[in-house]
Structures are given as structure tokens and as C-alpha cells.
Amino acid sequence: MQHPIAIIGTGLAGLSAARRLHEAGLPVQLFDKSRGSGGRMSSKRSDCGSLDLGAQYFTARDRHFSTAVQHWQAQGWVAPWLPRLYQARQGQLSPSADSQERWVATPRMSALCRQLLGDLPVQFDCRISEAFRGSQHWQLLDSQGNSHGPFSAVIVATPAPQASSLLSAAPSMAAQAASVVMEPTWAVALCFDEPLDTALDACFVQDQALDWVARNQSKPGRETHHEQWILHASSTWSRAHIDLDKTAVIDLLHGEFAELLGCRIPPATLRLAHRWLYSRPAQAHQWGALAQGELGLYACGDWCLSGRVEGAWLSGQEVARKLLEHRDA
Ligand code: FAD
Ligand code: NAI
């Protein structure tokens, strides 16, 4: 019997690898510490509907990724988003329309990963704390002390800081993952009963506490009568306020938002904050994916490439390619 390949992480990188290996006829078993798939493409369900607190949209510059996106569009999993785009420089708002194609999953960002997961075997609420190799096969240990396995290979598809300890069987890979610095992002969602009196749907902000704001329901497929706004703080501000409590973060970023828009902001009916500790690598890499084929240990994730949705998907494809190549050698 063929032992499955363990994939730790059901963000886009892990699912991209899982799909490719499944299509090649190999059994996979996925694990995630969270309650569902999506990772940093997850959406928060709330009384005001689903809110995209992590990735906001994605672009497709790579030919292979564009082909995948077209396929997803044909399935109805993603759609183009055409926001009324603005930029803010030195506090000055100005329209900033461009011709860049931007995509979102529908009806919420997490839906793409949910579709890619399909009915692949997965265990949620399962934080893997150790991966070790016996004489021939891999075993995983979770934080509850449960053992999982045997597996023919292990793919670590978590953010780099969480990957390094899982890669300890291959010290050079562990060191490479440990060398990646990942920046935090504070994200805030605000919902209102009435539309805000502003023309913009999304805005790139420079040189301020905020980095990005978007009207969530301007994305296609969001069926809601609520006015939903997502605010992202810059990496610098997020790092400087990393241990602030959520209420204080919301108050400060709410104030920045009101100042940015310069319009009357009614009381919010819902205010929530989420701290992404490892939101983006401080710099892009060209690693594709990490592999020690003879050991059967692999790693992928956005941190191996561009630190974006596209990079995560491409890294997952690359790790699967490396694993298949080693197997066929
Ligand atoms: P992740 O999505 O982080 O997936 C890793 C998974 O591993 C998670 O589900 C996690 O729960 C799981 N995990 C971790 N440790 C363990 C463990 N020990 N055991 C089991 N499971 C574990 N990209 C864009 O292209 N456009 C954007 O607009 C954009 N905006 C962003 C805004 C924010 C606030 C953030 C945080 C990210 C944004 N990104 C954006 C980046 C994008 O979200 C990521 O590049 C991409 O989603 C990363 O996918 P991944 O699979 O590599 O990692
Ligand atoms: P993109 O090409 O739309 O944006 C790249 C960057 O170019 C933007 O961040 C912005 O600074 C600038 N830009 C693009 N169009 C602009 C316009 N019309 N007016 C003014 N500035 C403009 O998308 P790409 O390259 O796919 O990047 C994805 C987005 O995800 C970026 O905004 C990036 O900052 C964001 N991101 C956020 C993360 C986080 O943790 N907060 C992590 C990873 C990505």
C-alpha cells in the first residue's frame, strides 16, 4: 500500500501542492491548526456578513497562474474586481485608476481554498509540532501528543517562522526558513448601517498608519446590505503597536480612517481587529520551494517567492513538481 504524503497547512500553497499531487494519482493527507482552510486568504464570518480580513485581491502575472485563474473563473470560484481605486499621499486623496486586472474569490476570499480542498482528506484543529523520520517513513506529532502516520513524505506549507521547527530533520532547510523575516499586519473591520459618503472603494495609502482601506462589499458576489470596510495598518505601524490591545488598535485606526476619508463617519455597528503576526515576508525570494528529495522533506509557501497569493500558488506547484521529479528519478 502507498503511504500518503502529509501536507501541513491548508493555505493556498498547501492546497496548490495537494491538488497537483492528487491529480498525479498520489494520496495526500492535509493538516491545519485552524478550524478551516484558507490561512491568510481566510474570511471572518460576522453579524455583518463575511469579511476578508487577510488577502484583499490578487493579480496574475505568471502565465501558469493566469491559466489557473481562468479555470477558476470558468468554475465561478473567482471574479474580477473593479474598485473605484484611490491613493493617498501626504494625506491627499486622489483617484488612481489603472488597467491592472485584480481578482477576488467569490463569495468570500476563503472560498477559493475551500473549493480547492474539495473532498481531500484533512484534519483541522490539529497543530503539528514535530515531524520525524523513522527507518523508512515519516510520523507527525501534534500539540495534543497524538501521533499521525506513516507518511511517505512531508510537505511543510506554513509561514516560514512556523516551518523552521518542523524542518529540523533537514538543518539547512530549517536554517533557510529561519532566515526569513515576516512582517505583521493589524487588520480592522468596521461595519455601518448606512453607506459612507465617499466615492472610493479602495485606497493605497502611503506614509501613514494605514496602508490600505477597502469597501468589502464592492467586491463581486458579496450579498449584504451592510457597509463593510477593511483597514490594514502598515508593517511599520503594526510592528510598533504589536502588543496593543484590540480595542486600542481599533480606536486608533478608526481615527486614521475618518481623517483619511474626511467625511462624516457614523457609529460603527461592528468593530473587530485581527493581528496577523506573519503577514508578509520582509523581502521576496526566488527559491520556488525547498526540497530534500532523498529525505522526503519539502517546504513551500509565499515566502519562497513573492509573498503574495500568486507566489503561494506557484510555490505549491513547484514543491509538487520537485516531489514528482524525485519519485520518477
Ligand atoms: P498561509 O495562507 O499562511 O497558510 C499556512 C497555513 O498553515 C495556515 O492555514 C495555518 O493555519 C497553517 N499552519 C501553520 N502552522 C501550522 C502547524 N504547526 N500545524 C498545522 N497547520 C499550521 N496577497 C496578495 O496577493 N494580495 C493581497 O491583497 C494580500 N493582502 C494581504 C493582507 C494581509 C493582512 C495578509 C496577512 C496577507 C496578504 N496577502 C496578500 C498575502 C497572501 O495572503 C499570502 O501570500 C498567501 O495567502 C499565503 O499562502 P500560504 O499558503 O503560503 O500561507
Ligand atoms: P498591485 O499591483 O495592485 O499592487 C502592488 C503595489 O503597487 C501596491 O501595494 C501599491 O503600493 C502599488 N499600486 C498598485 N496600483 C496602484 C494604483 N492604482 N495607485 C497607487 N498605487 C498602486 O498588486 P500585487 O502586486 O498583486 O500586490 C498585492 C497587494 O497585496 C499589494 O497591495 C500588497 O501591498 C498587498 N499585500 C499585503 C500584505 C499584508 O500583509 N498586508 C501581504 C502581501 C501583499
Coordinates of N, CA and C and ligand atoms in Angstrom, one line a residue, residues 57 59 61 85 87 96 98 102 185 204 279-280 307-308, ligand 2:
Y57 N -7.1 40.9 -2.6 CA -7.3 40.6 -4.0 C -6.0 40.0 -4.5
T59 N -3.3 39.5 -8.1 CA -3.0 39.8 -9.5 C -2.4 38.5 -10.1
R61 N 0.4 37.5 -12.8 CA 1.4 38.0 -13.8 C 2.1 36.8 -14.4
L85 N -10.6 53.0 -7.5 CA -9.4 53.0 -6.8 C -8.8 54.4 -6.6
Q87 N -5.6 56.7 -4.3 CA -4.3 56.7 -3.5 C -4.3 57.9 -2.5
S96 N -7.0 57.0 -8.6 CA -5.8 56.3 -9.1 C -6.1 55.1 -9.9
D98 N -6.3 52.4 -12.8 CA -5.3 51.8 -13.6 C -5.9 50.7 -14.4
R102 N -7.5 42.8 -11.3 CA -7.4 42.3 -9.9 C -8.6 41.3 -9.7
T185 N 0.8 42.5 10.4 CA -0.2 43.5 9.9 C -1.4 43.4 10.9
F204 N -4.9 52.8 -1.8 CA -3.5 52.6 -1.3 C -3.0 53.8 -0.6
S279 N 2.4 38.2 8.3 CA 1.6 38.5 7.2 C 2.3 38.5 5.9
R280 N 3.6 39.0 5.9 CA 4.3 39.0 4.6 C 5.8 39.0 4.9
G307 N 5.7 36.5 -1.8 CA 4.9 37.0 -0.7 C 3.5 37.4 -1.0
R308 N 3.0 36.9 -2.1 CA 1.6 37.2 -2.5 C 0.9 35.9 -2.8
Ligands
NAI2 P1 -0.9 45.5 -7.2 O1 -0.1 45.6 -8.5 O2 -2.3 46.0 -7.3 O3 -0.2 46.4 -6.1 C1 1.2 46.4 -5.8 C2 1.5 47.8 -5.2 O4 1.6 48.8 -6.1 C3 0.5 48.3 -4.2 O5 0.8 47.9 -2.8 C4 0.6 49.8 -4.3 O6 1.6 50.3 -3.4 C5 1.0 50.0 -5.7 N1 -0.1 50.3 -6.6 C6 -0.7 49.4 -7.5 N2 -1.7 50.0 -8.2 C7 -1.7 51.3 -7.7 C8 -2.6 52.4 -8.0 N3 -3.5 52.3 -8.9 N4 -2.4 53.5 -7.4 C9 -1.4 53.6 -6.4 N5 -0.6 52.6 -6.1 C10 -0.7 51.5 -6.7 O7 -1.0 44.1 -6.6 P2 0.1 43.0 -6.2 O8 1.5 43.3 -6.8 O9 -0.5 41.7 -6.6 O10 0.2 43.1 -4.7 C11 -0.9 42.7 -3.9 C12 -1.3 43.6 -2.8 O11 -1.2 42.9 -1.6 C13 -0.4 44.8 -2.6 O12 -1.2 45.9 -2.3 C14 0.4 44.4 -1.3 O13 0.8 45.5 -0.6 C15 -0.6 43.6 -0.6 N6 -0.1 42.7 0.3 C16 -0.3 42.9 1.6 C17 0.2 42.1 2.6 C18 0.0 42.4 4.0 O14 0.4 41.6 4.9 N7 -0.7 43.5 4.4 C19 1.0 40.9 2.3 C20 1.2 40.7 0.8 C21 0.6 41.6 -0.1

